[in-house]
C-alpha cells in the first residue's frame, strides 16, 4: 500500500524514492478484484480519467470528480475473462487528474494479472489465491472422532467467524492423546506456488489464549500434519516462571491484546497440487480460530487474509 504522488518518507514501505505503484491479481483472489482510491491532496476540486493499456482489464469507472463534498472515489480493477489469459500479463492503468488552476497530473499503476494454472475438475477444497490459503477453522472437510470425542464449533467465538474445540468436556473424556492419534480435522487445499519458489510454506494456526491448566505435566497442545508427513506438536502457550505470566502475555501486541496466539509450522519440499492439512487434538481446552497457509503472499495484518475460495 502507498500513496502516489508522494512527497514524504511515509509514501510507501520504502520511504522516499518509491517506484510506480503496482498491484497483483490472480483468478482465485478472494475478492475477485482490486481497487485504487483517488482522493484529494488539498482543497482544489479536480476531475480524473482512467484508462488501460490492455483490453483484458475491466474498470468500474473511467472518470470521476473529487471535491470537498466528494473527497474520495474508489475504482475497481479486474480481469474481463480469465480463460483468455495464461501466465503473467502486464497492463498499465493511467489515472489522469485535471483542475482549472493546476497542471494535469497522472499516475501510472502497473497491473499484474497472473494465471498460475488450472485446478482439476474433480478437486473439492480451498484454492490458493494471492499467495495464501486462508481457512476458518470450522470449515473442515472431515471431522474424525476418537473415543467419543470430536471437534465442535463455538459460533461467534473469536476474531473472525467462530472457534472449534473438542467435546464432550467432562471427567470421563479428560483424555490426552499422542500426536497423530486423537480426534482430527482435515482441510483439503490446492496450491500453485511456494515461498520464493523454494518448496517451503508455513502454516499459522490461530489459537485462543488459555492457561496451561495441567502446567508442565500436560501443557495445552495440538499437532499439525501436511499430507503423509509426521505430525508437528505445537505447545502454543509457553510455561511461565512460577507466579508470573509469559513475556508475550501483555503489551500492545501480546496474547491478550490480540486475542489469539499464532502457532507456526514450517513445511519443505512442497509441490503444487492437492494437499491435505490435518490438525490433531492432543489436550482438551484448545480452541482453534483460523488457519493461514503462506505460499509467499501473506503480508502483516490484524485479522489475516480473508477466507480463500472454496470449491464444493
GROMACS .gro file of C-alpha atoms in nm:
model
  312
    1UNK     CA    1   0.000   0.000   0.000
    2UNK     CA    2   0.110   0.357  -0.050
    3UNK     CA    3   0.015   0.699  -0.183
    4UNK     CA    4   0.114   0.849  -0.518
    5UNK     CA    5   0.224   1.112  -0.594
    6UNK     CA    6   0.408   1.118  -0.261
    7UNK     CA    7   0.637   1.376  -0.109
    8UNK     CA    8   0.735   1.240   0.233
    9UNK     CA    9   0.902   0.942   0.395
   10UNK     CA   10   0.568   0.775   0.461
   11UNK     CA   11   0.470   0.742   0.095
   12UNK     CA   12   0.526   0.366   0.092
   13UNK     CA   13   0.713   0.094   0.279
   14UNK     CA   14   1.045   0.205   0.126
   15UNK     CA   15   1.005   0.568   0.233
   16UNK     CA   16   1.133   0.814  -0.026
   17UNK     CA   17   1.213   0.708  -0.380
   18UNK     CA   18   0.922   0.472  -0.427
   19UNK     CA   19   0.874   0.335  -0.777
   20UNK     CA   20   0.544   0.337  -0.964
   21UNK     CA   21   0.259   0.170  -0.777
   22UNK     CA   22   0.188  -0.190  -0.871
   23UNK     CA   23  -0.096  -0.430  -0.793
   24UNK     CA   24  -0.142  -0.805  -0.846
   25UNK     CA   25  -0.442  -1.027  -0.910
   26UNK     CA   26  -0.498  -1.395  -0.982
   27UNK     CA   27  -0.814  -1.595  -1.065
   28UNK     CA   28  -0.862  -1.719  -0.708
   29UNK     CA   29  -0.812  -1.394  -0.522
   30UNK     CA   30  -1.088  -1.396  -0.255
   31UNK     CA   31  -1.229  -1.059  -0.362
   32UNK     CA   32  -1.206  -1.114  -0.736
   33UNK     CA   33  -1.071  -0.764  -0.798
   34UNK     CA   34  -0.852  -0.492  -0.651
   35UNK     CA   35  -0.913  -0.122  -0.602
   36UNK     CA   36  -0.738   0.213  -0.625
   37UNK     CA   37  -0.862   0.510  -0.422
   38UNK     CA   38  -0.847   0.855  -0.578
   39UNK     CA   39  -0.861   1.125  -0.311
   40UNK     CA   40  -0.797   1.493  -0.252
   41UNK     CA   41  -0.450   1.615  -0.164
   42UNK     CA   42  -0.585   1.963  -0.093
   43UNK     CA   43  -0.896   2.182  -0.125
   44UNK     CA   44  -0.883   2.228  -0.503
   45UNK     CA   45  -1.152   2.028  -0.691
   46UNK     CA   46  -1.045   1.822  -0.991
   47UNK     CA   47  -1.174   1.569  -1.239
   48UNK     CA   48  -0.998   1.249  -1.337
   49UNK     CA   49  -0.996   0.994  -1.617
   50UNK     CA   50  -0.887   0.630  -1.604
   51UNK     CA   51  -0.759   0.427  -1.900
   52UNK     CA   52  -0.584   0.095  -1.953
   53UNK     CA   53  -0.321  -0.020  -2.200
   54UNK     CA   54  -0.479  -0.367  -2.227
   55UNK     CA   55  -0.825  -0.472  -2.340
   56UNK     CA   56  -0.847  -0.754  -2.082
   57UNK     CA   57  -0.863  -0.503  -1.795
   58UNK     CA   58  -1.203  -0.405  -1.656
   59UNK     CA   59  -1.255  -0.069  -1.485
   60UNK     CA   60  -1.552   0.008  -1.260
   61UNK     CA   61  -1.524   0.375  -1.362
   62UNK     CA   62  -1.335   0.559  -1.634
   63UNK     CA   63  -1.393   0.908  -1.499
   64UNK     CA   64  -1.491   1.093  -1.184
   65UNK     CA   65  -1.452   1.409  -0.981
   66UNK     CA   66  -1.306   1.500  -0.642
   67UNK     CA   67  -1.413   1.799  -0.434
   68UNK     CA   68  -1.451   1.896  -0.066
   69UNK     CA   69  -1.804   1.750  -0.075
   70UNK     CA   70  -1.687   1.432  -0.254
   71UNK     CA   71  -1.331   1.379  -0.126
   72UNK     CA   72  -1.272   1.022  -0.243
   73UNK     CA   73  -1.358   0.781  -0.524
   74UNK     CA   74  -1.278   0.409  -0.549
   75UNK     CA   75  -1.202   0.245  -0.884
   76UNK     CA   76  -1.202  -0.136  -0.904
   77UNK     CA   77  -0.965  -0.313  -1.145
   78UNK     CA   78  -1.040  -0.663  -1.268
   79UNK     CA   79  -0.996  -0.913  -1.549
   80UNK     CA   80  -1.261  -0.942  -1.820
   81UNK     CA   81  -1.212  -1.313  -1.896
   82UNK     CA   82  -0.954  -1.526  -1.716
   83UNK     CA   83  -0.999  -1.808  -1.966
   84UNK     CA   84  -0.848  -1.583  -2.233
   85UNK     CA   85  -0.526  -1.532  -2.033
   86UNK     CA   86  -0.230  -1.752  -1.946
   87UNK     CA   87   0.086  -1.695  -1.744
   88UNK     CA   88   0.180  -1.343  -1.641
   89UNK     CA   89   0.003  -1.049  -1.804
   90UNK     CA   90   0.101  -0.685  -1.754
   91UNK     CA   91  -0.101  -0.370  -1.815
   92UNK     CA   92  -0.064  -0.004  -1.730
   93UNK     CA   93  -0.365   0.174  -1.582
   94UNK     CA   94  -0.330   0.552  -1.604
   95UNK     CA   95  -0.508   0.790  -1.367
   96UNK     CA   96  -0.502   1.146  -1.506
   97UNK     CA   97  -0.624   1.439  -1.295
   98UNK     CA   98  -0.718   1.784  -1.429
   99UNK     CA   99  -0.815   2.102  -1.246
  100UNK     CA  100  -0.882   2.460  -1.351
  101UNK     CA  101  -0.591   2.611  -1.156
  102UNK     CA  102  -0.321   2.341  -1.167
  103UNK     CA  103  -0.137   2.146  -1.432
  104UNK     CA  104  -0.251   1.798  -1.533
  105UNK     CA  105  -0.116   1.522  -1.312
  106UNK     CA  106  -0.104   1.150  -1.389
  107UNK     CA  107  -0.013   0.833  -1.204
  108UNK     CA  108   0.052   0.502  -1.379
  109UNK     CA  109  -0.044   0.185  -1.192
  110UNK     CA  110   0.122  -0.137  -1.305
  111UNK     CA  111  -0.139  -0.416  -1.308
  112UNK     CA  112  -0.007  -0.774  -1.293
  113UNK     CA  113  -0.262  -1.048  -1.365
  114UNK     CA  114  -0.114  -1.396  -1.320
  115UNK     CA  115  -0.281  -1.724  -1.402
  116UNK     CA  116  -0.077  -1.997  -1.235
  117UNK     CA  117  -0.268  -2.295  -1.374
  118UNK     CA  118  -0.592  -2.486  -1.374
  119UNK     CA  119  -0.750  -2.663  -1.079
  120UNK     CA  120  -0.857  -3.020  -1.167
  121UNK     CA  121  -1.228  -3.053  -1.238
  122UNK     CA  122  -1.273  -3.313  -0.964
  123UNK     CA  123  -1.099  -3.113  -0.688
  124UNK     CA  124  -1.302  -3.009  -0.384
  125UNK     CA  125  -1.148  -2.775  -0.128
  126UNK     CA  126  -0.978  -2.440  -0.079
  127UNK     CA  127  -0.766  -2.286  -0.355
  128UNK     CA  128  -0.460  -2.066  -0.317
  129UNK     CA  129  -0.523  -1.704  -0.405
  130UNK     CA  130  -0.292  -1.403  -0.368
  131UNK     CA  131  -0.018  -1.629  -0.232
  132UNK     CA  132  -0.217  -1.771   0.059
  133UNK     CA  133  -0.473  -2.027   0.167
  134UNK     CA  134  -0.688  -1.886   0.448
  135UNK     CA  135  -0.942  -2.111   0.621
  136UNK     CA  136  -1.182  -2.063   0.908
  137UNK     CA  137  -1.118  -2.349   1.149
  138UNK     CA  138  -1.486  -2.453   1.146
  139UNK     CA  139  -1.477  -2.520   0.770
  140UNK     CA  140  -1.308  -2.859   0.772
  141UNK     CA  141  -1.381  -3.124   0.510
  142UNK     CA  142  -1.370  -3.409   0.761
  143UNK     CA  143  -1.414  -3.425   1.139
  144UNK     CA  144  -1.277  -3.754   1.273
  145UNK     CA  145  -1.379  -3.859   1.625
  146UNK     CA  146  -1.184  -4.084   1.863
  147UNK     CA  147  -1.317  -4.241   2.184
  148UNK     CA  148  -1.641  -4.045   2.150
  149UNK     CA  149  -1.456  -3.711   2.131
  150UNK     CA  150  -1.486  -3.482   1.826
  151UNK     CA  151  -1.431  -3.119   1.733
  152UNK     CA  152  -1.732  -2.888   1.766
  153UNK     CA  153  -1.789  -2.530   1.654
  154UNK     CA  154  -1.846  -2.246   1.902
  155UNK     CA  155  -2.043  -1.995   1.690
  156UNK     CA  156  -1.946  -1.629   1.721
  157UNK     CA  157  -1.634  -1.704   1.924
  158UNK     CA  158  -1.303  -1.545   1.829
  159UNK     CA  159  -1.200  -1.264   1.600
  160UNK     CA  160  -1.349  -1.364   1.265
  161UNK     CA  161  -1.611  -1.640   1.237
  162UNK     CA  162  -1.601  -1.885   1.527
  163UNK     CA  163  -1.388  -2.128   1.723
  164UNK     CA  164  -1.366  -2.507   1.733
  165UNK     CA  165  -1.273  -2.724   2.029
  166UNK     CA  166  -1.311  -3.084   2.139
  167UNK     CA  167  -1.624  -3.212   2.314
  168UNK     CA  168  -1.753  -3.368   2.538
  169UNK     CA  169  -1.573  -3.180   2.815
  170UNK     CA  170  -1.616  -3.383   3.134
  171UNK     CA  171  -1.401  -3.601   3.364
  172UNK     CA  172  -1.486  -3.913   3.164
  173UNK     CA  173  -1.339  -3.756   2.849
  174UNK     CA  174  -1.037  -3.580   3.000
  175UNK     CA  175  -0.802  -3.771   2.771
  176UNK     CA  176  -0.455  -3.682   2.649
  177UNK     CA  177  -0.367  -3.817   2.302
  178UNK     CA  178  -0.028  -3.886   2.149
  179UNK     CA  179   0.036  -3.676   1.836
  180UNK     CA  180  -0.141  -3.828   1.539
  181UNK     CA  181  -0.382  -4.047   1.738
  182UNK     CA  182  -0.654  -3.812   1.862
  183UNK     CA  183  -0.962  -3.651   1.707
  184UNK     CA  184  -0.867  -3.466   1.391
  185UNK     CA  185  -0.986  -3.204   1.144
  186UNK     CA  186  -0.890  -3.231   0.777
  187UNK     CA  187  -0.866  -2.946   0.526
  188UNK     CA  188  -0.808  -3.009   0.155
  189UNK     CA  189  -0.639  -2.731  -0.041
  190UNK     CA  190  -0.480  -2.674  -0.379
  191UNK     CA  191  -0.161  -2.468  -0.410
  192UNK     CA  192   0.030  -2.331  -0.707
  193UNK     CA  193   0.337  -2.168  -0.552
  194UNK     CA  194   0.574  -2.176  -0.256
  195UNK     CA  195   0.767  -1.903  -0.075
  196UNK     CA  196   1.018  -1.762  -0.327
  197UNK     CA  197   0.976  -2.087  -0.525
  198UNK     CA  198   1.177  -2.264  -0.255
  199UNK     CA  199   0.938  -2.552  -0.192
  200UNK     CA  200   0.874  -2.411   0.156
  201UNK     CA  201   0.543  -2.297   0.304
  202UNK     CA  202   0.433  -2.201   0.654
  203UNK     CA  203   0.107  -2.275   0.831
  204UNK     CA  204  -0.012  -2.049   1.113
  205UNK     CA  205  -0.293  -2.183   1.328
  206UNK     CA  206  -0.453  -1.906   1.533
  207UNK     CA  207  -0.548  -2.039   1.876
  208UNK     CA  208  -0.732  -1.872   2.162
  209UNK     CA  209  -0.503  -1.783   2.456
  210UNK     CA  210  -0.555  -2.006   2.759
  211UNK     CA  211  -0.352  -2.109   3.061
  212UNK     CA  212  -0.184  -2.448   3.084
  213UNK     CA  213  -0.419  -2.595   3.343
  214UNK     CA  214  -0.205  -2.908   3.365
  215UNK     CA  215   0.111  -2.700   3.381
  216UNK     CA  216   0.432  -2.887   3.298
  217UNK     CA  217   0.276  -3.234   3.302
  218UNK     CA  218   0.005  -3.163   3.043
  219UNK     CA  219   0.051  -2.827   2.868
  220UNK     CA  220  -0.204  -2.725   2.608
  221UNK     CA  221  -0.103  -2.864   2.271
  222UNK     CA  222  -0.220  -2.990   1.934
  223UNK     CA  223  -0.042  -3.128   1.628
  224UNK     CA  224  -0.030  -3.020   1.262
  225UNK     CA  225   0.034  -3.260   0.974
  226UNK     CA  226   0.070  -3.198   0.599
  227UNK     CA  227  -0.022  -3.489   0.376
  228UNK     CA  228   0.166  -3.801   0.492
  229UNK     CA  229   0.436  -3.617   0.683
  230UNK     CA  230   0.498  -3.650   1.056
  231UNK     CA  231   0.266  -3.453   1.287
  232UNK     CA  232   0.433  -3.147   1.441
  233UNK     CA  233   0.341  -3.089   1.806
  234UNK     CA  234   0.254  -2.729   1.894
  235UNK     CA  235   0.266  -2.616   2.258
  236UNK     CA  236   0.147  -2.265   2.184
  237UNK     CA  237   0.131  -2.129   2.540
  238UNK     CA  238   0.479  -2.117   2.696
  239UNK     CA  239   0.538  -2.229   3.054
  240UNK     CA  240   0.573  -1.908   3.259
  241UNK     CA  241   0.805  -1.859   3.556
  242UNK     CA  242   0.638  -1.953   3.887
  243UNK     CA  243   0.392  -1.683   3.993
  244UNK     CA  244   0.427  -1.488   3.666
  245UNK     CA  245   0.284  -1.469   3.317
  246UNK     CA  246   0.474  -1.535   2.992
  247UNK     CA  247   0.658  -1.239   2.844
  248UNK     CA  248   0.423  -1.238   2.544
  249UNK     CA  249   0.109  -1.222   2.760
  250UNK     CA  250   0.078  -0.842   2.785
  251UNK     CA  251   0.171  -0.540   2.579
  252UNK     CA  252   0.020  -0.387   2.267
  253UNK     CA  253   0.098  -0.696   2.060
  254UNK     CA  254   0.055  -0.955   2.333
  255UNK     CA  255  -0.172  -1.255   2.365
  256UNK     CA  256  -0.442  -1.060   2.549
  257UNK     CA  257  -0.448  -0.761   2.312
  258UNK     CA  258  -0.458  -0.981   2.002
  259UNK     CA  259  -0.699  -1.241   2.139
  260UNK     CA  260  -0.503  -1.515   1.960
  261UNK     CA  261  -0.171  -1.695   1.961
  262UNK     CA  262  -0.022  -1.786   1.625
  263UNK     CA  263   0.131  -2.134   1.623
  264UNK     CA  264   0.358  -2.162   1.319
  265UNK     CA  265   0.457  -2.483   1.139
  266UNK     CA  266   0.707  -2.498   0.854
  267UNK     CA  267   0.697  -2.749   0.569
  268UNK     CA  268   0.956  -2.809   0.297
  269UNK     CA  269   0.960  -2.994  -0.033
  270UNK     CA  270   0.603  -2.889  -0.109
  271UNK     CA  271   0.494  -2.919  -0.471
  272UNK     CA  272   0.200  -2.758  -0.646
  273UNK     CA  273  -0.120  -2.957  -0.642
  274UNK     CA  274  -0.367  -3.102  -0.394
  275UNK     CA  275  -0.274  -3.127  -0.026
  276UNK     CA  276  -0.444  -3.215   0.300
  277UNK     CA  277  -0.374  -3.033   0.625
  278UNK     CA  278  -0.470  -3.228   0.935
  279UNK     CA  279  -0.497  -3.090   1.288
  280UNK     CA  280  -0.482  -3.344   1.571
  281UNK     CA  281  -0.612  -3.296   1.923
  282UNK     CA  282  -0.362  -3.369   2.200
  283UNK     CA  283  -0.511  -3.195   2.504
  284UNK     CA  284  -0.865  -3.067   2.570
  285UNK     CA  285  -0.947  -2.695   2.607
  286UNK     CA  286  -0.763  -2.598   2.287
  287UNK     CA  287  -0.975  -2.359   2.076
  288UNK     CA  288  -0.880  -2.310   1.710
  289UNK     CA  289  -0.997  -1.999   1.526
  290UNK     CA  290  -0.829  -1.968   1.186
  291UNK     CA  291  -0.565  -2.128   0.964
  292UNK     CA  292  -0.340  -1.932   0.727
  293UNK     CA  293  -0.104  -2.112   0.490
  294UNK     CA  294   0.158  -1.880   0.343
  295UNK     CA  295   0.280  -1.969  -0.005
  296UNK     CA  296   0.455  -1.634  -0.045
  297UNK     CA  297   0.186  -1.368  -0.046
  298UNK     CA  298   0.084  -1.318   0.318
  299UNK     CA  299   0.151  -0.967   0.449
  300UNK     CA  300   0.110  -0.848   0.810
  301UNK     CA  301  -0.249  -0.764   0.909
  302UNK     CA  302  -0.458  -0.784   1.224
  303UNK     CA  303  -0.721  -1.035   1.106
  304UNK     CA  304  -0.516  -1.209   0.840
  305UNK     CA  305  -0.626  -1.273   0.480
  306UNK     CA  306  -0.996  -1.325   0.407
  307UNK     CA  307  -1.106  -1.685   0.365
  308UNK     CA  308  -0.992  -1.842   0.040
  309UNK     CA  309  -1.215  -1.956  -0.245
  310UNK     CA  310  -1.379  -2.290  -0.166
  311UNK     CA  311  -1.475  -2.526  -0.446
  312UNK     CA  312  -1.755  -2.757  -0.335
   0.00000   0.00000   0.00000
